[in-house]
PDB file of C-alpha atoms in Angstrom:
ATOM      1  CA  MET A   1      66.250 -63.696  43.294  1.00  0.00           C
ATOM      2  CA  ARG A   2      69.555 -63.467  41.486  1.00  0.00           C
ATOM      3  CA  VAL A   3      70.316 -60.107  39.992  1.00  0.00           C
ATOM      4  CA  GLY A   4      72.887 -59.377  37.296  1.00  0.00           C
ATOM      5  CA  LEU A   5      75.185 -57.237  39.454  1.00  0.00           C
ATOM      6  CA  SER A   6      77.641 -56.442  36.666  1.00  0.00           C
ATOM      7  CA  SER A   7      74.770 -55.400  34.408  1.00  0.00           C
ATOM      8  CA  VAL A   8      73.242 -53.234  37.117  1.00  0.00           C
ATOM      9  CA  LEU A   9      76.571 -51.474  37.636  1.00  0.00           C
ATOM     10  CA  ARG A  10      77.034 -51.064  33.883  1.00  0.00           C
ATOM     11  CA  HIS A  11      73.683 -49.310  33.571  1.00  0.00           C
ATOM     12  CA  TRP A  12      73.923 -47.282  36.804  1.00  0.00           C
ATOM     13  CA  PRO A  13      72.767 -43.761  35.921  1.00  0.00           C
ATOM     14  CA  ARG A  14      75.462 -41.089  35.907  1.00  0.00           C
ATOM     15  CA  ARG A  15      72.909 -38.505  36.961  1.00  0.00           C
ATOM     16  CA  PRO A  16      70.534 -38.353  39.965  1.00  0.00           C
ATOM     17  CA  LEU A  17      67.928 -41.085  39.603  1.00  0.00           C
ATOM     18  CA  ARG A  18      64.465 -39.739  38.778  1.00  0.00           C
ATOM     19  CA  ARG A  19      62.039 -42.530  38.059  1.00  0.00           C
ATOM     20  CA  GLN A  20      59.801 -42.177  35.030  1.00  0.00           C
ATOM     21  CA  PRO A  21      56.387 -43.806  34.575  1.00  0.00           C
ATOM     22  CA  ALA A  22      56.614 -47.197  32.900  1.00  0.00           C
ATOM     23  CA  HIS A  23      53.512 -46.441  30.848  1.00  0.00           C
ATOM     24  CA  GLY A  24      51.767 -43.552  29.221  1.00  0.00           C
ATOM     25  CA  PRO A  25      48.563 -41.886  30.394  1.00  0.00           C
ATOM     26  CA  ARG A  26      46.438 -44.664  28.933  1.00  0.00           C
ATOM     27  CA  GLY A  27      48.541 -47.513  30.222  1.00  0.00           C
ATOM     28  CA  GLY A  28      50.238 -48.190  26.886  1.00  0.00           C
ATOM     29  CA  PRO A  29      53.972 -48.836  26.480  1.00  0.00           C
ATOM     30  CA  THR A  30      56.345 -45.899  26.350  1.00  0.00           C
ATOM     31  CA  ARG A  31      58.310 -45.117  23.197  1.00  0.00           C
ATOM     32  CA  GLN A  32      61.341 -46.774  24.749  1.00  0.00           C
ATOM     33  CA  SER A  33      60.764 -50.459  24.088  1.00  0.00           C
ATOM     34  CA  PRO A  34      61.160 -52.770  27.091  1.00  0.00           C
ATOM     35  CA  ASN A  35      62.701 -55.288  24.673  1.00  0.00           C
ATOM     36  CA  PHE A  36      66.245 -55.649  26.018  1.00  0.00           C
ATOM     37  CA  LEU A  37      67.557 -57.003  22.715  1.00  0.00           C
ATOM     38  CA  HIS A  38      65.968 -54.429  20.433  1.00  0.00           C
ATOM     39  CA  GLY A  39      66.481 -55.481  16.828  1.00  0.00           C
ATOM     40  CA  ALA A  40      68.564 -58.562  17.704  1.00  0.00           C
ATOM     41  CA  LYS A  41      68.228 -61.383  15.186  1.00  0.00           C
ATOM     42  CA  SER A  42      69.310 -64.980  15.451  1.00  0.00           C
ATOM     43  CA  PRO A  43      71.849 -66.342  12.940  1.00  0.00           C
ATOM     44  CA  MET A  44      70.170 -69.760  13.180  1.00  0.00           C
ATOM     45  CA  LEU A  45      67.766 -70.865  10.484  1.00  0.00           C
ATOM     46  CA  HIS A  46      64.378 -72.239  11.497  1.00  0.00           C
ATOM     47  CA  ALA A  47      64.771 -70.998  15.085  1.00  0.00           C
ATOM     48  CA  THR A  48      61.586 -70.207  16.993  1.00  0.00           C
ATOM     49  CA  PRO A  49      61.760 -66.930  18.937  1.00  0.00           C
ATOM     50  CA  LEU A  50      61.525 -67.643  22.673  1.00  0.00           C
ATOM     51  CA  LEU A  51      60.403 -64.587  24.616  1.00  0.00           C
ATOM     52  CA  CYS A  52      61.867 -64.849  28.137  1.00  0.00           C
ATOM     53  CA  LEU A  53      60.392 -63.173  31.222  1.00  0.00           C
ATOM     54  CA  PRO A  54      62.515 -62.696  34.361  1.00  0.00           C
ATOM     55  CA  PHE A  55      61.823 -63.880  37.890  1.00  0.00           C
ATOM     56  CA  ALA A  56      61.408 -61.470  40.813  1.00  0.00           C
ATOM     57  CA  GLY A  57      64.235 -58.970  41.117  1.00  0.00           C
ATOM     58  CA  ALA A  58      65.960 -60.088  37.919  1.00  0.00           C
ATOM     59  CA  GLY A  59      66.429 -58.362  34.585  1.00  0.00           C
ATOM     60  CA  ALA A  60      66.733 -59.369  30.963  1.00  0.00           C
ATOM     61  CA  SER A  61      70.502 -59.785  31.318  1.00  0.00           C
ATOM     62  CA  PHE A  62      69.941 -63.071  33.162  1.00  0.00           C
ATOM     63  CA  TYR A  63      68.963 -64.662  29.848  1.00  0.00           C
ATOM     64  CA  LEU A  64      71.656 -63.118  27.656  1.00  0.00           C
ATOM     65  CA  PRO A  65      74.183 -65.978  28.180  1.00  0.00           C
ATOM     66  CA  TRP A  66      71.550 -68.403  26.895  1.00  0.00           C
ATOM     67  CA  ARG A  67      71.978 -66.950  23.402  1.00  0.00           C
ATOM     68  CA  SER A  68      75.534 -68.284  23.196  1.00  0.00           C
ATOM     69  CA  LEU A  69      74.815 -71.847  24.386  1.00  0.00           C
ATOM     70  CA  GLY A  70      74.491 -73.151  20.839  1.00  0.00           C
ATOM     71  CA  VAL A  71      71.116 -74.880  21.230  1.00  0.00           C
ATOM     72  CA  GLY A  72      69.541 -75.131  17.794  1.00  0.00           C
ATOM     73  CA  GLY A  73      65.912 -74.331  17.090  1.00  0.00           C
ATOM     74  CA  VAL A  74      65.561 -71.686  19.826  1.00  0.00           C
ATOM     75  CA  ASP A  75      66.173 -67.957  19.435  1.00  0.00           C
ATOM     76  CA  VAL A  76      66.303 -66.534  22.994  1.00  0.00           C
ATOM     77  CA  ARG A  77      64.835 -63.018  23.108  1.00  0.00           C
ATOM     78  CA  PRO A  78      64.662 -61.616  26.672  1.00  0.00           C
ATOM     79  CA  LEU A  79      62.101 -58.959  27.539  1.00  0.00           C
ATOM     80  CA  GLN A  80      62.959 -56.242  30.039  1.00  0.00           C
ATOM     81  CA  LEU A  81      60.728 -55.021  32.831  1.00  0.00           C
ATOM     82  CA  PRO A  82      61.071 -51.394  33.969  1.00  0.00           C
ATOM     83  CA  GLY A  83      62.903 -50.490  37.167  1.00  0.00           C
ATOM     84  CA  ARG A  84      66.110 -52.400  36.399  1.00  0.00           C
ATOM     85  CA  GLU A  85      69.160 -52.366  34.126  1.00  0.00           C
ATOM     86  CA  ARG A  86      68.585 -50.176  31.034  1.00  0.00           C
ATOM     87  CA  LEU A  87      65.141 -49.168  32.329  1.00  0.00           C
ATOM     88  CA  LEU A  88      66.377 -48.414  35.839  1.00  0.00           C
ATOM     89  CA  ASP A  89      64.869 -44.920  35.893  1.00  0.00           C
ATOM     90  CA  GLN A  90      61.334 -46.171  35.158  1.00  0.00           C
ATOM     91  CA  ASP A  91      58.876 -47.095  37.879  1.00  0.00           C
ATOM     92  CA  PRO A  92      58.499 -50.880  38.201  1.00  0.00           C
ATOM     93  CA  TYR A  93      55.117 -52.466  37.701  1.00  0.00           C
ATOM     94  CA  THR A  94      53.188 -53.640  40.757  1.00  0.00           C
ATOM     95  CA  ASN A  95      50.396 -55.354  38.790  1.00  0.00           C
ATOM     96  CA  VAL A  96      50.811 -58.355  36.483  1.00  0.00           C
ATOM     97  CA  GLN A  97      48.094 -57.195  34.082  1.00  0.00           C
ATOM     98  CA  ASP A  98      49.817 -53.815  33.665  1.00  0.00           C
ATOM     99  CA  ALA A  99      53.151 -55.573  33.112  1.00  0.00           C
ATOM    100  CA  ALA A 100      51.720 -57.785  30.371  1.00  0.00           C
ATOM    101  CA  ASP A 101      50.021 -54.818  28.706  1.00  0.00           C
ATOM    102  CA  GLY A 102      53.227 -52.793  28.860  1.00  0.00           C
ATOM    103  CA  LEU A 103      55.351 -55.573  27.386  1.00  0.00           C
ATOM    104  CA  LEU A 104      53.026 -56.458  24.511  1.00  0.00           C
ATOM    105  CA  ALA A 105      54.425 -54.055  21.917  1.00  0.00           C
ATOM    106  CA  ALA A 106      58.006 -55.199  22.584  1.00  0.00           C
ATOM    107  CA  ALA A 107      56.882 -58.849  22.562  1.00  0.00           C
ATOM    108  CA  LEU A 108      55.191 -58.476  19.182  1.00  0.00           C
ATOM    109  CA  GLU A 109      58.250 -56.723  17.770  1.00  0.00           C
ATOM    110  CA  ALA A 110      60.563 -59.447  19.058  1.00  0.00           C
ATOM    111  CA  ALA A 111      58.243 -62.231  17.884  1.00  0.00           C
ATOM    112  CA  GLY A 112      57.806 -61.064  14.316  1.00  0.00           C
ATOM    113  CA  GLU A 113      55.018 -62.584  12.227  1.00  0.00           C
ATOM    114  CA  GLY A 114      55.921 -66.268  12.482  1.00  0.00           C
ATOM    115  CA  PRO A 115      55.663 -68.838  15.283  1.00  0.00           C
ATOM    116  CA  VAL A 116      56.655 -67.655  18.761  1.00  0.00           C
ATOM    117  CA  ALA A 117      57.008 -69.295  22.191  1.00  0.00           C
ATOM    118  CA  VAL A 118      57.046 -67.694  25.636  1.00  0.00           C
ATOM    119  CA  PHE A 119      59.034 -68.725  28.726  1.00  0.00           C
ATOM    120  CA  GLY A 120      58.890 -67.416  32.273  1.00  0.00           C
ATOM    121  CA  HIS A 121      60.236 -68.538  35.630  1.00  0.00           C
ATOM    122  CA  SER A 122      58.368 -68.046  38.929  1.00  0.00           C
ATOM    123  CA  LEU A 123      56.928 -64.499  38.722  1.00  0.00           C
ATOM    124  CA  GLY A 124      57.958 -64.552  35.058  1.00  0.00           C
ATOM    125  CA  ALA A 125      55.696 -67.563  34.481  1.00  0.00           C
ATOM    126  CA  ILE A 126      52.503 -65.706  35.339  1.00  0.00           C
ATOM    127  CA  ILE A 127      53.592 -62.636  33.365  1.00  0.00           C
ATOM    128  CA  ALA A 128      54.366 -65.017  30.481  1.00  0.00           C
ATOM    129  CA  TYR A 129      50.886 -66.545  30.818  1.00  0.00           C
ATOM    130  CA  GLU A 130      49.157 -63.168  30.650  1.00  0.00           C
ATOM    131  CA  LEU A 131      51.425 -62.047  27.813  1.00  0.00           C
ATOM    132  CA  ALA A 132      50.725 -65.270  25.907  1.00  0.00           C
ATOM    133  CA  HIS A 133      46.996 -64.491  26.003  1.00  0.00           C
ATOM    134  CA  ARG A 134      47.644 -61.024  24.626  1.00  0.00           C
ATOM    135  CA  ILE A 135      49.895 -62.320  21.842  1.00  0.00           C
ATOM    136  CA  ALA A 136      47.296 -64.921  20.867  1.00  0.00           C
ATOM    137  CA  ASP A 137      44.507 -62.320  20.902  1.00  0.00           C
ATOM    138  CA  HIS A 138      46.537 -59.893  18.788  1.00  0.00           C
ATOM    139  CA  GLY A 139      46.968 -62.443  16.008  1.00  0.00           C
ATOM    140  CA  ALA A 140      50.176 -60.975  14.549  1.00  0.00           C
ATOM    141  CA  GLY A 141      52.050 -64.283  14.869  1.00  0.00           C
ATOM    142  CA  GLU A 142      51.334 -67.839  15.921  1.00  0.00           C
ATOM    143  CA  LEU A 143      51.734 -68.625  19.617  1.00  0.00           C
ATOM    144  CA  VAL A 144      53.068 -72.196  19.489  1.00  0.00           C
ATOM    145  CA  HIS A 145      54.027 -72.903  23.114  1.00  0.00           C
ATOM    146  CA  LEU A 146      54.056 -71.519  26.655  1.00  0.00           C
ATOM    147  CA  PHE A 147      56.757 -72.731  29.044  1.00  0.00           C
ATOM    148  CA  VAL A 148      56.073 -72.048  32.723  1.00  0.00           C
ATOM    149  CA  SER A 149      58.907 -72.766  35.135  1.00  0.00           C
ATOM    150  CA  GLY A 150      58.979 -72.946  38.936  1.00  0.00           C
ATOM    151  CA  SER A 151      55.347 -71.879  39.176  1.00  0.00           C
ATOM    152  CA  GLN A 152      52.037 -73.007  40.556  1.00  0.00           C
ATOM    153  CA  GLY A 153      48.950 -72.923  38.385  1.00  0.00           C
ATOM    154  CA  PRO A 154      47.658 -69.399  37.697  1.00  0.00           C
ATOM    155  CA  TRP A 155      44.566 -69.794  39.883  1.00  0.00           C
ATOM    156  CA  ASN A 156      46.434 -71.023  42.949  1.00  0.00           C
ATOM    157  CA  GLY A 157      47.827 -67.756  44.253  1.00  0.00           C
ATOM    158  CA  ARG A 158      50.825 -67.320  46.529  1.00  0.00           C
ATOM    159  CA  THR A 159      50.157 -68.191  50.165  1.00  0.00           C
ATOM    160  CA  GLU A 160      53.545 -66.990  51.447  1.00  0.00           C
ATOM    161  CA  ARG A 161      53.829 -63.242  51.968  1.00  0.00           C
ATOM    162  CA  ALA A 162      56.719 -60.786  52.128  1.00  0.00           C
ATOM    163  CA  THR A 163      54.963 -57.556  51.112  1.00  0.00           C
ATOM    164  CA  GLY A 164      54.790 -54.980  53.885  1.00  0.00           C
ATOM    165  CA  LEU A 165      57.768 -56.233  55.894  1.00  0.00           C
ATOM    166  CA  ASP A 166      60.685 -53.959  56.725  1.00  0.00           C
ATOM    167  CA  ASP A 167      63.764 -54.275  54.535  1.00  0.00           C
ATOM    168  CA  ASP A 168      65.643 -56.830  56.626  1.00  0.00           C
ATOM    169  CA  ALA A 169      62.606 -59.028  57.206  1.00  0.00           C
ATOM    170  CA  PHE A 170      61.571 -58.704  53.569  1.00  0.00           C
ATOM    171  CA  LEU A 171      64.953 -59.840  52.253  1.00  0.00           C
ATOM    172  CA  ALA A 172      65.073 -62.695  54.761  1.00  0.00           C
ATOM    173  CA  ARG A 173      61.626 -63.875  53.660  1.00  0.00           C
ATOM    174  CA  VAL A 174      62.518 -63.687  49.960  1.00  0.00           C
ATOM    175  CA  GLN A 175      65.742 -65.575  50.660  1.00  0.00           C
ATOM    176  CA  GLU A 176      63.656 -68.220  52.403  1.00  0.00           C
ATOM    177  CA  PHE A 177      61.442 -68.493  49.307  1.00  0.00           C
ATOM    178  CA  ALA A 178      64.235 -68.625  46.732  1.00  0.00           C
ATOM    179  CA  GLY A 179      66.936 -70.336  48.798  1.00  0.00           C
ATOM    180  CA  TYR A 180      69.448 -67.710  47.707  1.00  0.00           C
ATOM    181  CA  SER A 181      70.440 -64.108  48.462  1.00  0.00           C
ATOM    182  CA  HIS A 182      72.540 -62.060  46.064  1.00  0.00           C
ATOM    183  CA  PRO A 183      75.605 -60.460  47.710  1.00  0.00           C
ATOM    184  CA  ALA A 184      74.639 -57.127  46.102  1.00  0.00           C
ATOM    185  CA  PHE A 185      72.045 -56.721  48.841  1.00  0.00           C
ATOM    186  CA  GLU A 186      74.843 -56.582  51.414  1.00  0.00           C
ATOM    187  CA  ILE A 187      76.107 -53.317  49.849  1.00  0.00           C
ATOM    188  CA  PRO A 188      73.967 -50.396  51.154  1.00  0.00           C
ATOM    189  CA  GLU A 189      74.069 -48.425  47.891  1.00  0.00           C
ATOM    190  CA  MET A 190      73.177 -51.455  45.787  1.00  0.00           C
ATOM    191  CA  ARG A 191      70.488 -52.526  48.232  1.00  0.00           C
ATOM    192  CA  GLU A 192      68.834 -49.110  47.960  1.00  0.00           C
ATOM    193  CA  LEU A 193      68.994 -49.330  44.180  1.00  0.00           C
ATOM    194  CA  LEU A 194      67.688 -52.882  43.795  1.00  0.00           C
ATOM    195  CA  LEU A 195      65.027 -53.097  46.496  1.00  0.00           C
ATOM    196  CA  PRO A 196      62.279 -51.080  44.728  1.00  0.00           C
ATOM    197  CA  ALA A 197      62.101 -53.472  41.760  1.00  0.00           C
ATOM    198  CA  LEU A 198      62.309 -56.553  43.972  1.00  0.00           C
ATOM    199  CA  ARG A 199      59.561 -55.255  46.271  1.00  0.00           C
ATOM    200  CA  ALA A 200      57.362 -54.382  43.283  1.00  0.00           C
ATOM    201  CA  ASP A 201      57.900 -57.823  41.746  1.00  0.00           C
ATOM    202  CA  VAL A 202      57.047 -59.624  44.966  1.00  0.00           C
ATOM    203  CA  GLU A 203      53.974 -57.444  45.450  1.00  0.00           C
ATOM    204  CA  MET A 204      52.577 -58.188  42.002  1.00  0.00           C
ATOM    205  CA  HIS A 205      53.295 -61.908  42.383  1.00  0.00           C
ATOM    206  CA  GLU A 206      51.542 -62.122  45.737  1.00  0.00           C
ATOM    207  CA  ALA A 207      48.540 -60.059  44.576  1.00  0.00           C
ATOM    208  CA  TYR A 208      48.071 -61.773  41.193  1.00  0.00           C
ATOM    209  CA  LYS A 209      44.647 -63.034  40.201  1.00  0.00           C
ATOM    210  CA  PRO A 210      43.836 -63.942  36.567  1.00  0.00           C
ATOM    211  CA  THR A 211      41.179 -61.700  35.066  1.00  0.00           C
ATOM    212  CA  SER A 212      39.727 -64.581  33.061  1.00  0.00           C
ATOM    213  CA  GLU A 213      39.427 -68.365  33.204  1.00  0.00           C
ATOM    214  CA  ARG A 214      39.698 -68.567  29.414  1.00  0.00           C
ATOM    215  CA  LYS A 215      42.203 -71.222  28.353  1.00  0.00           C
ATOM    216  CA  LEU A 216      45.034 -70.877  25.877  1.00  0.00           C
ATOM    217  CA  ALA A 217      44.857 -72.839  22.633  1.00  0.00           C
ATOM    218  CA  ALA A 218      48.640 -73.351  22.642  1.00  0.00           C
ATOM    219  CA  PRO A 219      50.423 -76.248  24.392  1.00  0.00           C
ATOM    220  CA  ILE A 220      51.861 -75.636  27.866  1.00  0.00           C
ATOM    221  CA  THR A 221      54.907 -77.277  29.414  1.00  0.00           C
ATOM    222  CA  SER A 222      55.332 -76.869  33.175  1.00  0.00           C
ATOM    223  CA  ILE A 223      58.915 -77.330  34.421  1.00  0.00           C
ATOM    224  CA  ARG A 224      60.099 -77.534  38.032  1.00  0.00           C
ATOM    225  CA  GLY A 225      63.191 -78.584  39.930  1.00  0.00           C
ATOM    226  CA  VAL A 226      62.541 -81.906  41.636  1.00  0.00           C
ATOM    227  CA  ASP A 227      63.811 -80.425  44.937  1.00  0.00           C
ATOM    228  CA  ASP A 228      61.755 -77.229  44.676  1.00  0.00           C
ATOM    229  CA  HIS A 229      60.130 -76.825  48.099  1.00  0.00           C
ATOM    230  CA  LEU A 230      58.299 -73.681  46.985  1.00  0.00           C
ATOM    231  CA  VAL A 231      56.364 -75.316  44.118  1.00  0.00           C
ATOM    232  CA  PRO A 232      55.162 -78.871  44.839  1.00  0.00           C
ATOM    233  CA  ALA A 233      54.672 -81.204  41.891  1.00  0.00           C
ATOM    234  CA  ASP A 234      50.874 -81.193  42.190  1.00  0.00           C
ATOM    235  CA  ALA A 235      50.847 -77.380  42.147  1.00  0.00           C
ATOM    236  CA  ALA A 236      52.962 -77.281  38.979  1.00  0.00           C
ATOM    237  CA  GLU A 237      50.549 -79.803  37.411  1.00  0.00           C
ATOM    238  CA  ARG A 238      47.656 -77.353  37.805  1.00  0.00           C
ATOM    239  CA  TRP A 239      48.850 -75.512  34.714  1.00  0.00           C
ATOM    240  CA  ARG A 240      47.055 -78.352  32.917  1.00  0.00           C
ATOM    241  CA  ASP A 241      43.819 -76.403  33.392  1.00  0.00           C
ATOM    242  CA  ALA A 242      45.196 -73.362  31.532  1.00  0.00           C
ATOM    243  CA  THR A 243      45.189 -74.907  28.027  1.00  0.00           C
ATOM    244  CA  THR A 244      42.891 -76.756  25.654  1.00  0.00           C
ATOM    245  CA  ALA A 245      45.965 -78.173  23.883  1.00  0.00           C
ATOM    246  CA  GLU A 246      48.667 -80.596  24.980  1.00  0.00           C
ATOM    247  CA  PHE A 247      50.035 -80.277  28.512  1.00  0.00           C
ATOM    248  CA  THR A 248      53.295 -81.734  29.823  1.00  0.00           C
ATOM    249  CA  ALA A 249      54.768 -81.540  33.326  1.00  0.00           C
ATOM    250  CA  VAL A 250      58.518 -82.122  33.595  1.00  0.00           C
ATOM    251  CA  ASP A 251      60.662 -82.513  36.720  1.00  0.00           C
ATOM    252  CA  VAL A 252      64.344 -81.714  36.258  1.00  0.00           C
ATOM    253  CA  PRO A 253      67.300 -81.993  38.672  1.00  0.00           C
ATOM    254  CA  GLY A 254      67.695 -79.074  41.071  1.00  0.00           C
ATOM    255  CA  ASP A 255      65.774 -76.730  43.332  1.00  0.00           C
ATOM    256  CA  HIS A 256      63.693 -73.623  42.657  1.00  0.00           C
ATOM    257  CA  MET A 257      66.627 -71.973  40.856  1.00  0.00           C
ATOM    258  CA  TYR A 258      67.566 -75.060  38.815  1.00  0.00           C
ATOM    259  CA  LEU A 259      67.745 -72.969  35.618  1.00  0.00           C
ATOM    260  CA  ASP A 260      70.763 -71.049  36.923  1.00  0.00           C
ATOM    261  CA  ALA A 261      72.746 -74.274  37.294  1.00  0.00           C
ATOM    262  CA  ASP A 262      72.014 -75.942  33.943  1.00  0.00           C
ATOM    263  CA  ALA A 263      70.543 -73.560  31.404  1.00  0.00           C
ATOM    264  CA  LYS A 264      71.711 -75.623  28.434  1.00  0.00           C
ATOM    265  CA  SER A 265      69.733 -78.702  29.473  1.00  0.00           C
ATOM    266  CA  LEU A 266      66.683 -76.507  29.948  1.00  0.00           C
ATOM    267  CA  LEU A 267      67.081 -74.977  26.491  1.00  0.00           C
ATOM    268  CA  GLU A 268      67.520 -78.437  24.970  1.00  0.00           C
ATOM    269  CA  LEU A 269      64.271 -79.495  26.643  1.00  0.00           C
ATOM    270  CA  ILE A 270      62.524 -76.412  25.264  1.00  0.00           C
ATOM    271  CA  ALA A 271      63.972 -77.016  21.793  1.00  0.00           C
ATOM    272  CA  SER A 272      62.697 -80.602  21.831  1.00  0.00           C
ATOM    273  CA  ARG A 273      59.187 -79.333  22.485  1.00  0.00           C
ATOM    274  CA  LEU A 274      59.466 -76.663  19.777  1.00  0.00           C
ATOM    275  CA  ARG A 275      61.041 -78.846  17.094  1.00  0.00           C
ATOM    276  CA  PRO A 276      57.838 -79.444  15.094  1.00  0.00           C
ATOM    277  CA  ALA A 277      57.173 -75.678  14.964  1.00  0.00           C
ATOM    278  CA  SER A 278      60.748 -74.702  14.137  1.00  0.00           C
ATOM    279  CA  THR A 279      61.292 -77.293  11.403  1.00  0.00           C
ATOM    280  CA  GLU A 280      57.992 -76.593   9.681  1.00  0.00           C
ATOM    281  CA  SER A 281      58.470 -72.812   9.565  1.00  0.00           C
TER     282      SER A 281
END
C-alpha cells in the first residue's frame, strides 16, 4: 500500500477540498482524462505501450520512475484513478466495473491504434483484467498481452476483509495484507487525505466479482513474489482459466511488493514476453 508521498504533497489542493464525481451522469469518463501521462510519447522505436494500473492506495506516480529505467521494447504509460494525486478532488471508485469503464477512454488514448499490453498489481490486476476486456471489445488497437501481478484468479475473490473496520483496525489489517505501512499514515493530516482512496480501493477489491466468464483471446502472464503469503502459487495459476491463448506463471524473488524492490527486472521480464509484438510492429 505504498503511496507516493511527495506526489501527494505536490498535488495537494490549495483550496478547500470538494470532491467531484469521477464520472458523468451516465457513468462515462469526465472530460478530464484519468491518464496521468496525457500526451506522453516514448522516444523508443518499436516500443509496445504498457498501460499500468496501481495497487490499492497508490497512484500513477508509482510507475513514473519505470519510464527512465531504459528497458527497450516497453513504453510505460500509467493510468490514474480518481481520488489521488492530480485527481485528488474526484470521488474514488468503489466498484471495479465502474473503474474499468471510467478508465477506458484514457486507456484507448494512451494505447493508440497499434498493439497494447496491460499491467496491474494486486487490485490493479483485476482492474487491468476488466479494462483488457473493454479494450479488446472496442477494437481500436490490438490487445497483445495482459500481465497480472500479485493476484489470485479473477473468480477466486478475496477472503480477507478490512472494509467496515475503524481507521486504526483498517490500517492494521491492510498492513497485515501488504506487509508494509507508509509513514504518511502516521501524519494526521495526510491520513485524513489518503484514507478515502485506500478504503475505496480495498472495498472494490473485496467486493469484486467478474460480470462474465468470457475468456480473453490475448496471452496472460501471472507474476508473483515467491515469498508472497497473500497470493499462493496455486491461486496465481488460476489466471490460466481467463484466456484462450498462451498462459505463463512466473515466480520472482520477493514478497507481495516485490515490484517496488526490483522494477527493472520486472520490466525486462515483461519486455521479453512482448518482444514478438514490439519487433513486428
